[in-house]
GROMACS .gro file of C-alpha atoms in nm:
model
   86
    1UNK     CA    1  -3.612  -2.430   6.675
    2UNK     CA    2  -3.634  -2.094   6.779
    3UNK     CA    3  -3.832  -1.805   6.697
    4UNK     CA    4  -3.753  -1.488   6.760
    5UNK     CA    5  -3.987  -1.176   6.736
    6UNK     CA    6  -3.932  -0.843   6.692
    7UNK     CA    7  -4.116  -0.613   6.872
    8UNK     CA    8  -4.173  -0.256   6.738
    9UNK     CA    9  -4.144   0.075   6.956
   10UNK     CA   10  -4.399   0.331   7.091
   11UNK     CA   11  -4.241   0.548   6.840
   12UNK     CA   12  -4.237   0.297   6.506
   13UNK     CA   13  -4.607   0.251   6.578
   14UNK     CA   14  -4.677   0.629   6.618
   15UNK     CA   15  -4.487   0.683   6.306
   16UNK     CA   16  -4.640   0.425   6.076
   17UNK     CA   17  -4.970   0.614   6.217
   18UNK     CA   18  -4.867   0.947   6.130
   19UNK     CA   19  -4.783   0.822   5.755
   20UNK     CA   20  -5.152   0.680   5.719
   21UNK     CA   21  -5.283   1.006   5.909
   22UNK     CA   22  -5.054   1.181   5.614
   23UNK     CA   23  -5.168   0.976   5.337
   24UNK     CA   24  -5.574   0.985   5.421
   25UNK     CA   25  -5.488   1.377   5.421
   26UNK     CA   26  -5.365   1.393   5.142
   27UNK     CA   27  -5.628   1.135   4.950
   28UNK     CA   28  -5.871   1.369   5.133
   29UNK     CA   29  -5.712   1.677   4.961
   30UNK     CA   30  -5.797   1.532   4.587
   31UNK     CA   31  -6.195   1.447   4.706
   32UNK     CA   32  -6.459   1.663   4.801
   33UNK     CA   33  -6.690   1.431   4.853
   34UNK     CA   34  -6.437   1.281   5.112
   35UNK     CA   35  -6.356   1.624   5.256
   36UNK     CA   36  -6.704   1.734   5.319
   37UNK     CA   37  -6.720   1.388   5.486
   38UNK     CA   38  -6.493   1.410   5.733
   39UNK     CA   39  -6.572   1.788   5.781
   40UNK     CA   40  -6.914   1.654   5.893
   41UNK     CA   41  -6.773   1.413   6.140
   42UNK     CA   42  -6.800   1.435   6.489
   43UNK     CA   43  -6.500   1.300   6.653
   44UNK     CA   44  -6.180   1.227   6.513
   45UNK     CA   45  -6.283   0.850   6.599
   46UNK     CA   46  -6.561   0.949   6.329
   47UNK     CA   47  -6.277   1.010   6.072
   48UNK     CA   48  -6.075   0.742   6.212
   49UNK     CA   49  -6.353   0.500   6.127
   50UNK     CA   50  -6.423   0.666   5.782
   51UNK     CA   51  -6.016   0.619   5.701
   52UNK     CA   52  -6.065   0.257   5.767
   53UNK     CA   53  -6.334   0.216   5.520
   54UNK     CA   54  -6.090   0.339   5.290
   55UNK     CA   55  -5.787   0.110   5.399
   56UNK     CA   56  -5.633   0.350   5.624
   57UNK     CA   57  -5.521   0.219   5.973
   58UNK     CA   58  -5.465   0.492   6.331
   59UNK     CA   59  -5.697   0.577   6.587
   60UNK     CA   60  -5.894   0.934   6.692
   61UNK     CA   61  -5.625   0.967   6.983
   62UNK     CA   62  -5.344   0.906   6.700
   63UNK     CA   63  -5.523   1.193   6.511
   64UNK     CA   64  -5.576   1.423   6.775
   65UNK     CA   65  -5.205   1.380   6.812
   66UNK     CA   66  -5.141   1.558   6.495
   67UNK     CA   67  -5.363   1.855   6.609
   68UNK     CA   68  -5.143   2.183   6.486
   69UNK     CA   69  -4.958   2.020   6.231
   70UNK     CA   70  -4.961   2.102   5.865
   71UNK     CA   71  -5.006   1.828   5.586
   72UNK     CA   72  -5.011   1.978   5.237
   73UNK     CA   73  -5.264   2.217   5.290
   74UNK     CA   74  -5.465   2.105   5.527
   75UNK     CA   75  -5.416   2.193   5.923
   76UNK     CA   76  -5.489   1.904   6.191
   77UNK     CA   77  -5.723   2.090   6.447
   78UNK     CA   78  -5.946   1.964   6.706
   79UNK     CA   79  -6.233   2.089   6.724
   80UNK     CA   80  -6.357   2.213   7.092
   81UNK     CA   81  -6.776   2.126   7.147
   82UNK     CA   82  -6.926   2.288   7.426
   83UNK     CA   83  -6.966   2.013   7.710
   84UNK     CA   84  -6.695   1.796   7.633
   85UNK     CA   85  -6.427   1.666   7.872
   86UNK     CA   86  -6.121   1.697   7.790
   0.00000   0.00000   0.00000
């Protein structure tokens, strides 16, 4: 018996990211409490750890992918701190 496996793409995987990065925006849109949260955070590895907490699955590089880009009403931007390598 054979089994064959599917493997996804670079681009299924960044796209399945982008809809959790969409859908933790928009949760984040309808909480304060969440919003001041991630406001607070540090790094977008920060947020991508507080997402998880709340079932939501992509990395701070996946994130900082999105910087520029408009969901609902809330722009992706990374933040510049002084010191830090880019």
């Amino acid at each position: 018996m054979w089994v064959i496996l599917r493997v996804k793409s670079e681009n299924q995987i960044l796209n399945m990211a982008f809809e959790q990065i969409e859908a933790f925006l928009k949760k984040m849109q309808s909480e304060p409490e969440l919003k001041n949260e991630v406001l607070a955070a540090s790094t977008a590895d920060d947020i991508a750890r507080i997402a998880l907490k709340l079932g939501f699955e992509f990395s701070g590089d996946e994130l900082l992918r999105m910087s520029g880009k408009k969901v609902g009403s809330i722009t992706v931007r990374k933040t510049d701190l002084p010191g830090e390598y880019n």
